[in-house]
PDB file of N, CA, C and O in Angstrom:
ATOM      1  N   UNK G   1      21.422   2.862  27.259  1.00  0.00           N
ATOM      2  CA  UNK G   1      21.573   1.813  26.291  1.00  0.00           C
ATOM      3  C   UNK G   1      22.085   2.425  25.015  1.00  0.00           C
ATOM      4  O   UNK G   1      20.952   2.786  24.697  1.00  0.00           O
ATOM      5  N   UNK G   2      22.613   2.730  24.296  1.00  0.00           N
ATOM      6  CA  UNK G   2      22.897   3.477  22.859  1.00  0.00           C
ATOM      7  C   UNK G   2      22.382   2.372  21.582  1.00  0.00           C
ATOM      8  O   UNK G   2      21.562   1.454  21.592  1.00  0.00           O
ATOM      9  N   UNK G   3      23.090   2.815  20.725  1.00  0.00           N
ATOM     10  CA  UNK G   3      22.215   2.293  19.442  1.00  0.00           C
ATOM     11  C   UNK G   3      23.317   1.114  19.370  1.00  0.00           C
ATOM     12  O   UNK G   3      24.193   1.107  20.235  1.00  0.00           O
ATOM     13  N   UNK G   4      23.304   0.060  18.312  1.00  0.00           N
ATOM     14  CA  UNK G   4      23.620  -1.311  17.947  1.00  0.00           C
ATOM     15  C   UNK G   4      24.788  -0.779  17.169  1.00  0.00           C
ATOM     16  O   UNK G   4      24.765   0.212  16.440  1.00  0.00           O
ATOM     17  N   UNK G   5      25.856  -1.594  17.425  1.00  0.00           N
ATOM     18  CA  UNK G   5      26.873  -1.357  16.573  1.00  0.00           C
ATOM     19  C   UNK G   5      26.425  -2.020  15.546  1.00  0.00           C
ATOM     20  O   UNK G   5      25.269  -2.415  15.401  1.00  0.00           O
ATOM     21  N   UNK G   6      27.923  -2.252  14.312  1.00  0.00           N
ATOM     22  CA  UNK G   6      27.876  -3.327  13.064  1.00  0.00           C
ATOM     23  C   UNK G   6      27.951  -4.622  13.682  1.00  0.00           C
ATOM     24  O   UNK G   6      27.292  -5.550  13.213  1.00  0.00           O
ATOM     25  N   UNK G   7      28.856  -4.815  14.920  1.00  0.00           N
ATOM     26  CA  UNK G   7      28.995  -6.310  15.500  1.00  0.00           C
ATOM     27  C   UNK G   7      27.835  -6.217  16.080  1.00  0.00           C
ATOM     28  O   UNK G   7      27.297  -6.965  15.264  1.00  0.00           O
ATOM     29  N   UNK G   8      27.172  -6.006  16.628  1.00  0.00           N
ATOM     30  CA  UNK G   8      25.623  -6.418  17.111  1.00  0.00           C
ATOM     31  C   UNK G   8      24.752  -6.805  15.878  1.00  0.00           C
ATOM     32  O   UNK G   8      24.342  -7.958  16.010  1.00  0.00           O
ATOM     33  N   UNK G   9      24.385  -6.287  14.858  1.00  0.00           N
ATOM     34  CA  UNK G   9      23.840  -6.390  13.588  1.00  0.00           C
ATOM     35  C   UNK G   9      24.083  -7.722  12.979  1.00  0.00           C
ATOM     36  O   UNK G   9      23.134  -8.453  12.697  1.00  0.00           O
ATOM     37  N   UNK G  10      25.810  -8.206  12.678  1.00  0.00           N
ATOM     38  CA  UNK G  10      26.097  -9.029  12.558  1.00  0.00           C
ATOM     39  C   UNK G  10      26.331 -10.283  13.023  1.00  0.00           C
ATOM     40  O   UNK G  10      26.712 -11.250  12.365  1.00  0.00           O
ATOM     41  N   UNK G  11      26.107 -10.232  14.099  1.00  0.00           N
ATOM     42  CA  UNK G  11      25.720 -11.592  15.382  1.00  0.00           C
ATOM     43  C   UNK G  11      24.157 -11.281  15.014  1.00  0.00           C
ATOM     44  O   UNK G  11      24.981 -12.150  14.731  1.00  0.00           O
ATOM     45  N   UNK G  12      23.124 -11.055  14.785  1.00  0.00           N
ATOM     46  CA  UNK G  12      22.035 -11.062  14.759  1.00  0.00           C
ATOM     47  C   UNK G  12      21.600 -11.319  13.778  1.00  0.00           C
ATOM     48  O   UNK G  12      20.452 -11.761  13.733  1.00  0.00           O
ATOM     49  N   UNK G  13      22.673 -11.065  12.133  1.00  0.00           N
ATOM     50  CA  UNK G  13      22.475 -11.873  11.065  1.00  0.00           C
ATOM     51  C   UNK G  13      22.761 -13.088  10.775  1.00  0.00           C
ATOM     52  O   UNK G  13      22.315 -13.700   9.804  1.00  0.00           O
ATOM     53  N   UNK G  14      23.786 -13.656  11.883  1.00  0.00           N
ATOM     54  CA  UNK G  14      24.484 -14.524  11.931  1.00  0.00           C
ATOM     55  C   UNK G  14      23.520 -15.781  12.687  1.00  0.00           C
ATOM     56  O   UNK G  14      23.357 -16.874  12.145  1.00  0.00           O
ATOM     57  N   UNK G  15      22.921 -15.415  14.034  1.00  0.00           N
ATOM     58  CA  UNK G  15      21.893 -16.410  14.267  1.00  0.00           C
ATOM     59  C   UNK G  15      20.771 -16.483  13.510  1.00  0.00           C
ATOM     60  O   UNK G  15      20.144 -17.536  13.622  1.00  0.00           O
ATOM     61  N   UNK G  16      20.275 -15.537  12.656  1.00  0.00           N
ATOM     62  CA  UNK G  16      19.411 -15.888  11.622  1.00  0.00           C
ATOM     63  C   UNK G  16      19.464 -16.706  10.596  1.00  0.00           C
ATOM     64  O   UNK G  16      18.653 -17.507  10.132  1.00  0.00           O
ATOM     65  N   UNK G  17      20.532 -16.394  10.305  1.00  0.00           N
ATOM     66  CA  UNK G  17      21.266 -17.654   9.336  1.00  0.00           C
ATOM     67  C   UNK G  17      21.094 -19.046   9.493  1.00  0.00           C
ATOM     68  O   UNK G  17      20.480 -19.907   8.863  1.00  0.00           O
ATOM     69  N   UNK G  18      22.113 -19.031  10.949  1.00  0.00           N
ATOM     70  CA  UNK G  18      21.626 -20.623  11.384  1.00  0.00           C
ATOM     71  C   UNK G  18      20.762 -20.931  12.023  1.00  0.00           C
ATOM     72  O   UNK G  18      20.873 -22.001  12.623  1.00  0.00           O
ATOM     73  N   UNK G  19      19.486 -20.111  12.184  1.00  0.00           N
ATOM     74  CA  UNK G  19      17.883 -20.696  12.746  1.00  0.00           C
ATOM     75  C   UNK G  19      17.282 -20.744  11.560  1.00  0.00           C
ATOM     76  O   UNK G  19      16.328 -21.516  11.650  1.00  0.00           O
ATOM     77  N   UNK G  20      17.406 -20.150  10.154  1.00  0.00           N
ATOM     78  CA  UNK G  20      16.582 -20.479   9.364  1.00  0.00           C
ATOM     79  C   UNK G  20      17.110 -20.783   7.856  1.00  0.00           C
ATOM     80  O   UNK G  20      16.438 -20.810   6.825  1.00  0.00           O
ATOM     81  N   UNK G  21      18.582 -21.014   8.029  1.00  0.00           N
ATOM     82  CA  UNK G  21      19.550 -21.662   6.769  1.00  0.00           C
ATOM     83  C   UNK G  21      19.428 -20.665   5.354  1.00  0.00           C
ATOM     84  O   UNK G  21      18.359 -20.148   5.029  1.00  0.00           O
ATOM     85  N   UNK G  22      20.412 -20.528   4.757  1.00  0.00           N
ATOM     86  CA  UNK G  22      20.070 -19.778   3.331  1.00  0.00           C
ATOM     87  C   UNK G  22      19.450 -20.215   2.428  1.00  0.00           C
ATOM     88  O   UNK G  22      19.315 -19.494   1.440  1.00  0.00           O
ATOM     89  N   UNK G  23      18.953 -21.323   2.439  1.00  0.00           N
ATOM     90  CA  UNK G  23      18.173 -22.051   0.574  1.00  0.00           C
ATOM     91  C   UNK G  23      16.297 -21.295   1.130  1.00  0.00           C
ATOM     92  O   UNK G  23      15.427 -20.854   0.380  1.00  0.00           O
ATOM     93  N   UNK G  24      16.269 -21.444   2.892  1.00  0.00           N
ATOM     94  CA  UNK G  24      14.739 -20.872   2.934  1.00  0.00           C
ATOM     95  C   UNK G  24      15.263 -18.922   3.035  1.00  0.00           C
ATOM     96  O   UNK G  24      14.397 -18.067   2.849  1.00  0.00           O
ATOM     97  N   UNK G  25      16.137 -18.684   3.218  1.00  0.00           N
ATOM     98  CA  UNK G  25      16.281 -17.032   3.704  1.00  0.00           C
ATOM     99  C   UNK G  25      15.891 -16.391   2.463  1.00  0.00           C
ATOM    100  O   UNK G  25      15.136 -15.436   2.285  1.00  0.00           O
ATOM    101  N   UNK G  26      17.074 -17.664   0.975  1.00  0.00           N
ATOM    102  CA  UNK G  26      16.341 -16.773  -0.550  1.00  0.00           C
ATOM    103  C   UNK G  26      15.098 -17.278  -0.499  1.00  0.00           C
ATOM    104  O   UNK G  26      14.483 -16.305  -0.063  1.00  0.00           O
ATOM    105  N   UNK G  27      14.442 -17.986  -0.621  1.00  0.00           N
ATOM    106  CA  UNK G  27      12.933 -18.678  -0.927  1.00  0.00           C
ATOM    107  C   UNK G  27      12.348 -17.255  -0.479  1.00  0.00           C
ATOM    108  O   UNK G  27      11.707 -16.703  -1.373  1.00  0.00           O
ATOM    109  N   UNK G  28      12.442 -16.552   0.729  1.00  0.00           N
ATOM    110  CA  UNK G  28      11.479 -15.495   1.551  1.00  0.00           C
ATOM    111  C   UNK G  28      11.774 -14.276   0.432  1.00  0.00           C
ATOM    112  O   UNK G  28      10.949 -13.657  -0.241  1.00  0.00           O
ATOM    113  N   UNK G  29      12.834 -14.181   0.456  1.00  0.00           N
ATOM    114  CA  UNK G  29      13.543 -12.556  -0.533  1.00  0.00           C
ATOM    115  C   UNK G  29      12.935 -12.793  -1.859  1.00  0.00           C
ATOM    116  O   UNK G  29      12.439 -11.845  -2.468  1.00  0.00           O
ATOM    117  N   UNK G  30      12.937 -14.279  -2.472  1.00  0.00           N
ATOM    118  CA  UNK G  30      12.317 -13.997  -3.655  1.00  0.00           C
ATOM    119  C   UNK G  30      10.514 -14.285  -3.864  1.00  0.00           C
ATOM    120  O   UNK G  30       9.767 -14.271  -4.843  1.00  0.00           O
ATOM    121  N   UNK G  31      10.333 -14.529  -2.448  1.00  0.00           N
ATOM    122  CA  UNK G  31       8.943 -14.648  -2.756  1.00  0.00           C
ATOM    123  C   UNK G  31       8.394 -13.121  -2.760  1.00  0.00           C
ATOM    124  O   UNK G  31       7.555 -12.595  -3.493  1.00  0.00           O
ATOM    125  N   UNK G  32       9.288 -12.500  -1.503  1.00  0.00           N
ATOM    126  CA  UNK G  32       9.040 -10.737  -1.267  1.00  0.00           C
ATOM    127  C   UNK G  32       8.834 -10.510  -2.803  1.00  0.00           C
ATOM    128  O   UNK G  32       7.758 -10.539  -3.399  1.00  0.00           O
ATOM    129  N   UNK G  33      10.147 -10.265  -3.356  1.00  0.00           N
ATOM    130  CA  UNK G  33      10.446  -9.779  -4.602  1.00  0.00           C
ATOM    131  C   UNK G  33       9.432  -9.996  -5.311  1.00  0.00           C
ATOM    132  O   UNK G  33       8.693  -9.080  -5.671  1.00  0.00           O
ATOM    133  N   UNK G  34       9.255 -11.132  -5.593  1.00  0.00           N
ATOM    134  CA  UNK G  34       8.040 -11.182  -6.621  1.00  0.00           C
ATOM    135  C   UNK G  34       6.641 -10.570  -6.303  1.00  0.00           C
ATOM    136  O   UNK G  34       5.883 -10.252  -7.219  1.00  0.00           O
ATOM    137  N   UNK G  35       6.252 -10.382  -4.750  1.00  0.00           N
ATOM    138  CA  UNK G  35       4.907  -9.827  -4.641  1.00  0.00           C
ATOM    139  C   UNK G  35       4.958  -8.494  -5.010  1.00  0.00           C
ATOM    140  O   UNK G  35       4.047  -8.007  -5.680  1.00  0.00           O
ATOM    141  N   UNK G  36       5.951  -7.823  -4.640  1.00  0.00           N
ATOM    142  CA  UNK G  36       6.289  -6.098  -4.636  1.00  0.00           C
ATOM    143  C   UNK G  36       6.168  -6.221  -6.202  1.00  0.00           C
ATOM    144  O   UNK G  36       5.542  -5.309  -6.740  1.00  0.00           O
ATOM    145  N   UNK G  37       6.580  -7.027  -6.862  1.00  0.00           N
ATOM    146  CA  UNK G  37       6.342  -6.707  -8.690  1.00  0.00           C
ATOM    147  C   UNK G  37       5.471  -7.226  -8.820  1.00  0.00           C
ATOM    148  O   UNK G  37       5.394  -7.063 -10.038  1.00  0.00           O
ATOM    149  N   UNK G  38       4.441  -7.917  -8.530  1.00  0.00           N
ATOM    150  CA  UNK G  38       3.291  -8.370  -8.944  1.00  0.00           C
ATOM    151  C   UNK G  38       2.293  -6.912  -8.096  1.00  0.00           C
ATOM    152  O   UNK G  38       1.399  -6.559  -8.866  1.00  0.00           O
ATOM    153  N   UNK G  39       2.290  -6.153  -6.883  1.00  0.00           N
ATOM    154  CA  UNK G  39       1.961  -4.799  -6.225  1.00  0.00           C
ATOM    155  C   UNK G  39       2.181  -3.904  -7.490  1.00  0.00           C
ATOM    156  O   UNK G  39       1.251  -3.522  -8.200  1.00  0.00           O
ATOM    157  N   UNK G  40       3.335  -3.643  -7.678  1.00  0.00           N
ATOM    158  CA  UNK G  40       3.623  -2.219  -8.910  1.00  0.00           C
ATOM    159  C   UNK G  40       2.799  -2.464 -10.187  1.00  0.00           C
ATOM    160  O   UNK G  40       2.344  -1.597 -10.933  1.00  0.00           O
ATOM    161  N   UNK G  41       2.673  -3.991 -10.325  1.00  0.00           N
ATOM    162  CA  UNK G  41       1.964  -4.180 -11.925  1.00  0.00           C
ATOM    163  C   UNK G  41       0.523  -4.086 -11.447  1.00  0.00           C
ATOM    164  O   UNK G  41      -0.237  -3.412 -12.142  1.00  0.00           O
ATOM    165  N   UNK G  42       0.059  -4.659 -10.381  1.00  0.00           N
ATOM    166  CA  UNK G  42      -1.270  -4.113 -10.680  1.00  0.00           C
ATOM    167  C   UNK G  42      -1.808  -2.741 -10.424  1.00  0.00           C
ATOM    168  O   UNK G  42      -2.909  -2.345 -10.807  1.00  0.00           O
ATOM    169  N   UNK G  43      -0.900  -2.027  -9.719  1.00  0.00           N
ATOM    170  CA  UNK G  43      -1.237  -0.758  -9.565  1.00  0.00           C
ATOM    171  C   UNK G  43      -0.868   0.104 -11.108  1.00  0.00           C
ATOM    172  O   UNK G  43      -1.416   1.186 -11.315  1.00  0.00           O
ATOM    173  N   UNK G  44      -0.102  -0.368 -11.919  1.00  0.00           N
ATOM    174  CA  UNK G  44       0.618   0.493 -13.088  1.00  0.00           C
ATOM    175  C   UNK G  44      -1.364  -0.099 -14.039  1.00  0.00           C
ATOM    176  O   UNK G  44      -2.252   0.534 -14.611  1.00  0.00           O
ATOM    177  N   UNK G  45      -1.176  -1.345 -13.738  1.00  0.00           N
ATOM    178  CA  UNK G  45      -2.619  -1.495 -14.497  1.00  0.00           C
ATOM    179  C   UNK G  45      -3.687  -1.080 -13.995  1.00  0.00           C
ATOM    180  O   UNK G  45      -4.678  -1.219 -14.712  1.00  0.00           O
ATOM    181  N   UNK G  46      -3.862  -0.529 -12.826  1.00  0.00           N
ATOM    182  CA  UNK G  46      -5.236  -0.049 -12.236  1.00  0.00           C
ATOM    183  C   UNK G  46      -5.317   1.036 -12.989  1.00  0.00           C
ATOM    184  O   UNK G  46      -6.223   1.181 -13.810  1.00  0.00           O
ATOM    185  N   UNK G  47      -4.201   2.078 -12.753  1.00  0.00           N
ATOM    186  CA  UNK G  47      -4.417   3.294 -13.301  1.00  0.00           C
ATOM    187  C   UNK G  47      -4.230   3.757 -14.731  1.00  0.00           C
ATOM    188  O   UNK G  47      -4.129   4.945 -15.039  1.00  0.00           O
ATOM    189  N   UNK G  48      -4.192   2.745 -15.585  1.00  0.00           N
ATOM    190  CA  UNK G  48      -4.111   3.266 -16.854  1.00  0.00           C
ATOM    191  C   UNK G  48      -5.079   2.469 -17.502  1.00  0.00           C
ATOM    192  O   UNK G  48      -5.011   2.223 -18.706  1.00  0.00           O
ATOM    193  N   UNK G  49      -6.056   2.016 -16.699  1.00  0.00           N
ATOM    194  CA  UNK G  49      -7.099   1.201 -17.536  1.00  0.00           C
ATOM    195  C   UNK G  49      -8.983   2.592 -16.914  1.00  0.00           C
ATOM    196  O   UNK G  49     -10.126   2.258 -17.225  1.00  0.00           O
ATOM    197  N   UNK G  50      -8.744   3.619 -16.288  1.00  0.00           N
ATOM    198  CA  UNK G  50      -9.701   4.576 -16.522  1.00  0.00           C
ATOM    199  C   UNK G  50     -11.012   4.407 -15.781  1.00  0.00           C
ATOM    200  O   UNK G  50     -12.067   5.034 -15.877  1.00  0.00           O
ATOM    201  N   UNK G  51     -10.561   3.114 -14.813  1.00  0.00           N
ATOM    202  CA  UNK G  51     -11.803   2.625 -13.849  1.00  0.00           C
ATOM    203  C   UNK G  51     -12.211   3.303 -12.999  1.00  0.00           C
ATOM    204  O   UNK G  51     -13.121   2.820 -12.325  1.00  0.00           O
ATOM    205  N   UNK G  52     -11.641   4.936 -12.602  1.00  0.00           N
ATOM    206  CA  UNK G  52     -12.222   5.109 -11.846  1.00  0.00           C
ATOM    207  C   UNK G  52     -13.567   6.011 -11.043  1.00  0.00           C
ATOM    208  O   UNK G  52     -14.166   6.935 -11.593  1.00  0.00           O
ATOM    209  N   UNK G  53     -13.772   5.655 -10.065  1.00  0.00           N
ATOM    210  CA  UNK G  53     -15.253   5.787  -9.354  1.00  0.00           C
ATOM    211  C   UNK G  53     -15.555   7.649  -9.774  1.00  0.00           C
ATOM    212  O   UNK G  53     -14.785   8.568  -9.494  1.00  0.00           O
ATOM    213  N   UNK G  54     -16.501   7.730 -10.286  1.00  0.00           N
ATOM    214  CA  UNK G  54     -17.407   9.058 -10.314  1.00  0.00           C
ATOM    215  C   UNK G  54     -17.181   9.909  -8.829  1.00  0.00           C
ATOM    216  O   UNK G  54     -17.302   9.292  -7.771  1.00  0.00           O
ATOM    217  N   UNK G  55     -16.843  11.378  -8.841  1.00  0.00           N
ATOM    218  CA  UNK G  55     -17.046  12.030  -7.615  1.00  0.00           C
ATOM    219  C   UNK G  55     -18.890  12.158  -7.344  1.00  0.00           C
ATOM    220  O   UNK G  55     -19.912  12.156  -8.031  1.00  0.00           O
ATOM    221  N   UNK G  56     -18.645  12.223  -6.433  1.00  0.00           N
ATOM    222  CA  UNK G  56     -20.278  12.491  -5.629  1.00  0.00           C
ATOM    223  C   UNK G  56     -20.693  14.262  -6.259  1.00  0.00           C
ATOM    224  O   UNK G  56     -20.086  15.332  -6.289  1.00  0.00           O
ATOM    225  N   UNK G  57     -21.869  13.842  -6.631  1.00  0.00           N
ATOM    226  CA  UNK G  57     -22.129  15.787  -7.520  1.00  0.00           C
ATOM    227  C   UNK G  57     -22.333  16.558  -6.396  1.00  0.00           C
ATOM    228  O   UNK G  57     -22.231  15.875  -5.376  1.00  0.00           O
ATOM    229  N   UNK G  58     -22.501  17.340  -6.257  1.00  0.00           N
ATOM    230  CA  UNK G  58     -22.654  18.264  -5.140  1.00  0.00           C
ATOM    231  C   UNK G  58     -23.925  19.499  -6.163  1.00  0.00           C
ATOM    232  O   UNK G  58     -23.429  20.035  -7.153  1.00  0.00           O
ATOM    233  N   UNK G  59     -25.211  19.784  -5.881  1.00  0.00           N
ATOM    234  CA  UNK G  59     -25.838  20.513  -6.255  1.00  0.00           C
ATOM    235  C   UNK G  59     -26.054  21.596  -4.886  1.00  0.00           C
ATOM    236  O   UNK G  59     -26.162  21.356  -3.684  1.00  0.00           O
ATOM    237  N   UNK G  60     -26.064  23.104  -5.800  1.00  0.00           N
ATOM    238  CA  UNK G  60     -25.906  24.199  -4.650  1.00  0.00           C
ATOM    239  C   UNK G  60     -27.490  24.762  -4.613  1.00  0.00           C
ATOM    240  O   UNK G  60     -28.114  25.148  -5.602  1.00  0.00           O
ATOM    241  N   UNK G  61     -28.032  24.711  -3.111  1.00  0.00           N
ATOM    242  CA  UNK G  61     -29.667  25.073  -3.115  1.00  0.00           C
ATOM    243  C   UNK G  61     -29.879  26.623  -3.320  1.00  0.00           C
ATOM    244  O   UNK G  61     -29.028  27.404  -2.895  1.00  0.00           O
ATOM    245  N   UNK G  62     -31.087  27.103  -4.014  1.00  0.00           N
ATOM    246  CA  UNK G  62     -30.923  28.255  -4.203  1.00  0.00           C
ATOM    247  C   UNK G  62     -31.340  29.364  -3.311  1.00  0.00           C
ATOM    248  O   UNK G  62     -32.150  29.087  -2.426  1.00  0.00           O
ATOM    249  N   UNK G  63     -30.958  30.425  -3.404  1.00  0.00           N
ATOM    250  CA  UNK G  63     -30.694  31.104  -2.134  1.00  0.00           C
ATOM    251  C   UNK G  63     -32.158  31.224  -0.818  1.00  0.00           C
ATOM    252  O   UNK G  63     -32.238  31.234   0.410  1.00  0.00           O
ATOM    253  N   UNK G  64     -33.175  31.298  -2.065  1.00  0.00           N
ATOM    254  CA  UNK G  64     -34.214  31.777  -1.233  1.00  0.00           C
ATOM    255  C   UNK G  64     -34.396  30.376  -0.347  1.00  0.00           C
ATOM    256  O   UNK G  64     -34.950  30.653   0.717  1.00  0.00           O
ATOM    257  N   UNK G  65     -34.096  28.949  -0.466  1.00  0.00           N
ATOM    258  CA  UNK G  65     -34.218  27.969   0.366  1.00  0.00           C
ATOM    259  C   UNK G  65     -33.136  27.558   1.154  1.00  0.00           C
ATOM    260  O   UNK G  65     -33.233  26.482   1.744  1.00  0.00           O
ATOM    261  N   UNK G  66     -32.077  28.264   1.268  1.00  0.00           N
ATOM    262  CA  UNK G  66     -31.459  27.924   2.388  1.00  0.00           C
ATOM    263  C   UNK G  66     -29.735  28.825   2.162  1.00  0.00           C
ATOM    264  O   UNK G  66     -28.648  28.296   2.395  1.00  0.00           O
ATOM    265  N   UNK G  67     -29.926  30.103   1.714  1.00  0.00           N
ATOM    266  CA  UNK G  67     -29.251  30.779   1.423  1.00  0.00           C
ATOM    267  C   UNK G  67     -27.698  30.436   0.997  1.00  0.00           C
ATOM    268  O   UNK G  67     -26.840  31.101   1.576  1.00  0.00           O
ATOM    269  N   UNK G  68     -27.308  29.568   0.143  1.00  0.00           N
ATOM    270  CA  UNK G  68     -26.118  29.025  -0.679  1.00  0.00           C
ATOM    271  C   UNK G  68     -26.015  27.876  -0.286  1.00  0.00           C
ATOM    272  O   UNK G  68     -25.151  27.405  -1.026  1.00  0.00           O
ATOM    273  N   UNK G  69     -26.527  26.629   0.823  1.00  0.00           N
ATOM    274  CA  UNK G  69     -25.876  25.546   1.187  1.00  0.00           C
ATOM    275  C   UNK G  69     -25.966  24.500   0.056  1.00  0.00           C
ATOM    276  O   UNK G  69     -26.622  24.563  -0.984  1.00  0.00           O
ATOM    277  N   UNK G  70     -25.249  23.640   0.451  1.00  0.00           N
ATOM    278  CA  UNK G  70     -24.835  22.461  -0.449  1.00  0.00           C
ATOM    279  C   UNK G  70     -25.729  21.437  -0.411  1.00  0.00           C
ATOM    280  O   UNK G  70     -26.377  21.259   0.621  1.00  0.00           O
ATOM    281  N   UNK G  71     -25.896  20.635  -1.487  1.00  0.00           N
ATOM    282  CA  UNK G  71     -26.393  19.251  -0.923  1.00  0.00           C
ATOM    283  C   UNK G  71     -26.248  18.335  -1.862  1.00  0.00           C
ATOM    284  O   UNK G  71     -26.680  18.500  -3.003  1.00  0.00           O
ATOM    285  N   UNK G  72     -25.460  16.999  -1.370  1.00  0.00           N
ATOM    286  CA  UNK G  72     -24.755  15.920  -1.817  1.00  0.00           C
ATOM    287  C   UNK G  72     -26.498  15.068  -2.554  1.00  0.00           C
ATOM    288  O   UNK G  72     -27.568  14.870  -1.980  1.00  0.00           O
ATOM    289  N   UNK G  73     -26.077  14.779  -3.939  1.00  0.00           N
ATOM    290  CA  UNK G  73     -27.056  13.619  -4.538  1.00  0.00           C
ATOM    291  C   UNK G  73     -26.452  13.272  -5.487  1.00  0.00           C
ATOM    292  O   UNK G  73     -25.795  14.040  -6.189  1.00  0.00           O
ATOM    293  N   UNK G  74     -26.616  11.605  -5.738  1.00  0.00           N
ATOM    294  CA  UNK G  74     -26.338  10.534  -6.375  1.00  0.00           C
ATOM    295  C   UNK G  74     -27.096  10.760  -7.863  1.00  0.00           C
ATOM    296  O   UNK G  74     -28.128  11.430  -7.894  1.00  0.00           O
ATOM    297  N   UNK G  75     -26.745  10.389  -8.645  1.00  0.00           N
ATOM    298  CA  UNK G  75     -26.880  11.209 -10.246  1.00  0.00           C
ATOM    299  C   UNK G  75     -27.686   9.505 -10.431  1.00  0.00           C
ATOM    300  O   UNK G  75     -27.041   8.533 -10.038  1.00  0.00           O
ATOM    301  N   UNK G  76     -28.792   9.342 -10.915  1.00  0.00           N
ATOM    302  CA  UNK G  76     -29.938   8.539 -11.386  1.00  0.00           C
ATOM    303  C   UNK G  76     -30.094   8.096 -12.500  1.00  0.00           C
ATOM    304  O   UNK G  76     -30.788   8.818 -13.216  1.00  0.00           O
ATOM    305  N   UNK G  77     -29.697   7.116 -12.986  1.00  0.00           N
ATOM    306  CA  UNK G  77     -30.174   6.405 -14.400  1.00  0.00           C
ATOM    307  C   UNK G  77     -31.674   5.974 -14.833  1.00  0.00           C
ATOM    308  O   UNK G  77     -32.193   5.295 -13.947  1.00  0.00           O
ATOM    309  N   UNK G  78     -32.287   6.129 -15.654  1.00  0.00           N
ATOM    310  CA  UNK G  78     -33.550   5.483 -16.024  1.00  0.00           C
ATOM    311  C   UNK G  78     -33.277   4.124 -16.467  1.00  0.00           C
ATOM    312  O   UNK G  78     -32.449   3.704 -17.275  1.00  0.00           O
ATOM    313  N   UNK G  79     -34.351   3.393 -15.604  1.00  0.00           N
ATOM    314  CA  UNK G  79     -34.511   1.646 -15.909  1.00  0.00           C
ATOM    315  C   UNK G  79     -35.470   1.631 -16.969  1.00  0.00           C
ATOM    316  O   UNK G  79     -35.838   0.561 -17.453  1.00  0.00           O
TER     317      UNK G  79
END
């Protein structure tokens, strides 16, 4: 089978056309369009507004209890 020419491509843009007409083909492109810029803006605003999540602390046990291992705990506020 080999790959699709330009005339294959273009018979395939061509029944798209007339199964789904151009006034709905832009309606789709500009609805795309607008989500992908409404995607970049909230991501440009996620990251310059400083929200984000605390790493997990990692405290190291001391040797005589378990000779250097690690152990993961959640850092505690007073109520």
């Amino acid at each position: 089978m080999g790959t699709f020419s330009i005339w294959h491509w273009l018979v395939v843009l061509l029944i798209v056309v007339l199964v789904f007409g151009t006034k709905k083909l832009k309606n789709i492109g500009s609805d795309l369009g607008s989500a992908v810029k409404g995607f970049k803006d909230g991501m440009r605003d996620g990251s310059s507004s400083g929200e984000t999540a605390a790493p997990a602390q990692q405290v190291t046990a001391e040797k005589t209890q378990g000779a250097g291992t690690t152990i993961d705990v959640e850092a505690k506020t007073k109520s």
